[in-house]
Structures are given as C-alpha cells and as structure tokens.
Amino acid sequence: MTASYVEIQGAQADIDLWDGLIKDHNALIGAMLQRMSQVASPEAEWFDERITEAESIENRLVVGLDRAQRRLRGLI
C-alpha cells in the first residue's frame, strides 16, 4: 500500500513542527545561559537548574523528531 499525498504532507508537517520546537528551545537555552553569566551566584544556580530541565525537555523533543522522521521514511 502506498501512502497518500496527504499522509506524506502530514508527516512532513510533523517533522517541521518538531524541528521548529527544537530550534525555539535551543534559543531559550541560549538566552538562559547568557543571562546566567550576568547574575550573582545564587541566581546562577537557579538558572543552572532550569537549563538542566530545559536540556531534558530538548532530549524528548529530539526523540519526537526522530519518530516523525521514521514515520515519514516508512511512508515513502
């Protein structure tokens, strides 16, 4: 069975969405890293904890992107 054009376009849209979320998340992490370098030690520790959490979320986003890419490859 061949995938329809709509299924393929939907799978590509999923990949684009995951990719966009990862790029936005990377920008957020970069902004937090920059801000962390400008604050005092207690605040820097708070930023470090948030960055660690953000990196964990980023890892889950990458897994989602990988799944979407595999889905697309399975369709074409």
PDB file of C-alpha atoms in Angstrom:
ATOM      1  CA  MET A   1       0.000   0.000   0.000  1.00  0.00           C
ATOM      2  CA  THR A   2       1.329   3.384  -0.991  1.00  0.00           C
ATOM      3  CA  ALA A   3       0.937   6.363   1.314  1.00  0.00           C
ATOM      4  CA  SER A   4      -1.269   9.146   0.074  1.00  0.00           C
ATOM      5  CA  TYR A   5      -0.011  12.625  -0.671  1.00  0.00           C
ATOM      6  CA  VAL A   6      -1.933  13.910   2.362  1.00  0.00           C
ATOM      7  CA  GLU A   7      -0.284  11.348   4.670  1.00  0.00           C
ATOM      8  CA  ILE A   8       3.164  12.284   3.412  1.00  0.00           C
ATOM      9  CA  GLN A   9       2.454  16.012   3.746  1.00  0.00           C
ATOM     10  CA  GLY A  10       1.142  15.420   7.274  1.00  0.00           C
ATOM     11  CA  ALA A  11       4.278  13.503   8.217  1.00  0.00           C
ATOM     12  CA  GLN A  12       6.444  16.292   6.790  1.00  0.00           C
ATOM     13  CA  ALA A  13       4.440  18.874   8.751  1.00  0.00           C
ATOM     14  CA  ASP A  14       5.092  16.869  11.933  1.00  0.00           C
ATOM     15  CA  ILE A  15       8.829  16.946  11.215  1.00  0.00           C
ATOM     16  CA  ASP A  16       8.718  20.692  10.591  1.00  0.00           C
ATOM     17  CA  LEU A  17       6.847  21.200  13.866  1.00  0.00           C
ATOM     18  CA  TRP A  18       9.331  19.148  15.915  1.00  0.00           C
ATOM     19  CA  ASP A  19      12.255  20.912  14.206  1.00  0.00           C
ATOM     20  CA  GLY A  20      10.769  24.319  14.990  1.00  0.00           C
ATOM     21  CA  LEU A  21      10.186  23.391  18.626  1.00  0.00           C
ATOM     22  CA  ILE A  22      13.789  22.245  18.964  1.00  0.00           C
ATOM     23  CA  LYS A  23      15.119  25.462  17.409  1.00  0.00           C
ATOM     24  CA  ASP A  24      12.942  27.597  19.704  1.00  0.00           C
ATOM     25  CA  HIS A  25      14.006  25.551  22.708  1.00  0.00           C
ATOM     26  CA  ASN A  26      17.684  25.917  21.792  1.00  0.00           C
ATOM     27  CA  ALA A  27      17.199  29.682  21.609  1.00  0.00           C
ATOM     28  CA  LEU A  28      15.627  29.644  25.079  1.00  0.00           C
ATOM     29  CA  ILE A  29      18.543  27.648  26.491  1.00  0.00           C
ATOM     30  CA  GLY A  30      20.993  30.077  24.872  1.00  0.00           C
ATOM     31  CA  ALA A  31      19.203  33.041  26.399  1.00  0.00           C
ATOM     32  CA  MET A  32      19.231  31.402  29.818  1.00  0.00           C
ATOM     33  CA  LEU A  33      22.956  30.638  29.524  1.00  0.00           C
ATOM     34  CA  GLN A  34      23.651  34.244  28.615  1.00  0.00           C
ATOM     35  CA  ARG A  35      21.544  35.527  31.500  1.00  0.00           C
ATOM     36  CA  MET A  36      23.192  33.077  33.907  1.00  0.00           C
ATOM     37  CA  SER A  37      26.591  34.549  33.096  1.00  0.00           C
ATOM     38  CA  GLN A  38      25.338  38.009  34.082  1.00  0.00           C
ATOM     39  CA  VAL A  39      23.856  37.293  37.514  1.00  0.00           C
ATOM     40  CA  ALA A  40      25.140  36.633  41.016  1.00  0.00           C
ATOM     41  CA  SER A  41      25.881  33.142  42.286  1.00  0.00           C
ATOM     42  CA  PRO A  42      22.502  32.292  43.915  1.00  0.00           C
ATOM     43  CA  GLU A  43      20.610  33.307  40.799  1.00  0.00           C
ATOM     44  CA  ALA A  44      23.119  31.493  38.580  1.00  0.00           C
ATOM     45  CA  GLU A  45      22.376  28.283  40.467  1.00  0.00           C
ATOM     46  CA  TRP A  46      18.652  28.742  39.767  1.00  0.00           C
ATOM     47  CA  PHE A  47      19.387  29.275  36.069  1.00  0.00           C
ATOM     48  CA  ASP A  48      21.633  26.201  36.037  1.00  0.00           C
ATOM     49  CA  GLU A  49      18.761  24.083  37.382  1.00  0.00           C
ATOM     50  CA  ARG A  50      16.342  25.475  34.772  1.00  0.00           C
ATOM     51  CA  ILE A  51      18.859  24.877  31.994  1.00  0.00           C
ATOM     52  CA  THR A  52      19.256  21.256  33.109  1.00  0.00           C
ATOM     53  CA  GLU A  53      15.472  20.846  32.991  1.00  0.00           C
ATOM     54  CA  ALA A  54      15.349  22.514  29.567  1.00  0.00           C
ATOM     55  CA  GLU A  55      18.018  20.180  28.228  1.00  0.00           C
ATOM     56  CA  SER A  56      15.953  17.220  29.406  1.00  0.00           C
ATOM     57  CA  ILE A  57      12.948  18.600  27.533  1.00  0.00           C
ATOM     58  CA  GLU A  58      15.118  19.137  24.468  1.00  0.00           C
ATOM     59  CA  ASN A  59      16.128  15.467  24.556  1.00  0.00           C
ATOM     60  CA  ARG A  60      12.444  14.488  24.482  1.00  0.00           C
ATOM     61  CA  LEU A  61      11.856  16.841  21.559  1.00  0.00           C
ATOM     62  CA  VAL A  62      14.695  15.186  19.652  1.00  0.00           C
ATOM     63  CA  VAL A  63      13.077  11.787  20.285  1.00  0.00           C
ATOM     64  CA  GLY A  64       9.808  13.147  18.885  1.00  0.00           C
ATOM     65  CA  LEU A  65      11.605  14.446  15.805  1.00  0.00           C
ATOM     66  CA  ASP A  66      13.294  11.086  15.295  1.00  0.00           C
ATOM     67  CA  ARG A  67       9.955   9.279  15.477  1.00  0.00           C
ATOM     68  CA  ALA A  68       8.395  11.705  12.998  1.00  0.00           C
ATOM     69  CA  GLN A  69      11.303  11.198  10.593  1.00  0.00           C
ATOM     70  CA  ARG A  70      10.979   7.416  10.850  1.00  0.00           C
ATOM     71  CA  ARG A  71       7.249   7.705  10.184  1.00  0.00           C
ATOM     72  CA  LEU A  72       7.918   9.725   7.047  1.00  0.00           C
ATOM     73  CA  ARG A  73      10.564   7.269   5.843  1.00  0.00           C
ATOM     74  CA  GLY A  74       8.060   4.470   6.366  1.00  0.00           C
ATOM     75  CA  LEU A  75       5.541   6.281   4.175  1.00  0.00           C
ATOM     76  CA  ILE A  76       7.829   6.947   1.215  1.00  0.00           C
TER      77      ILE A  76
END
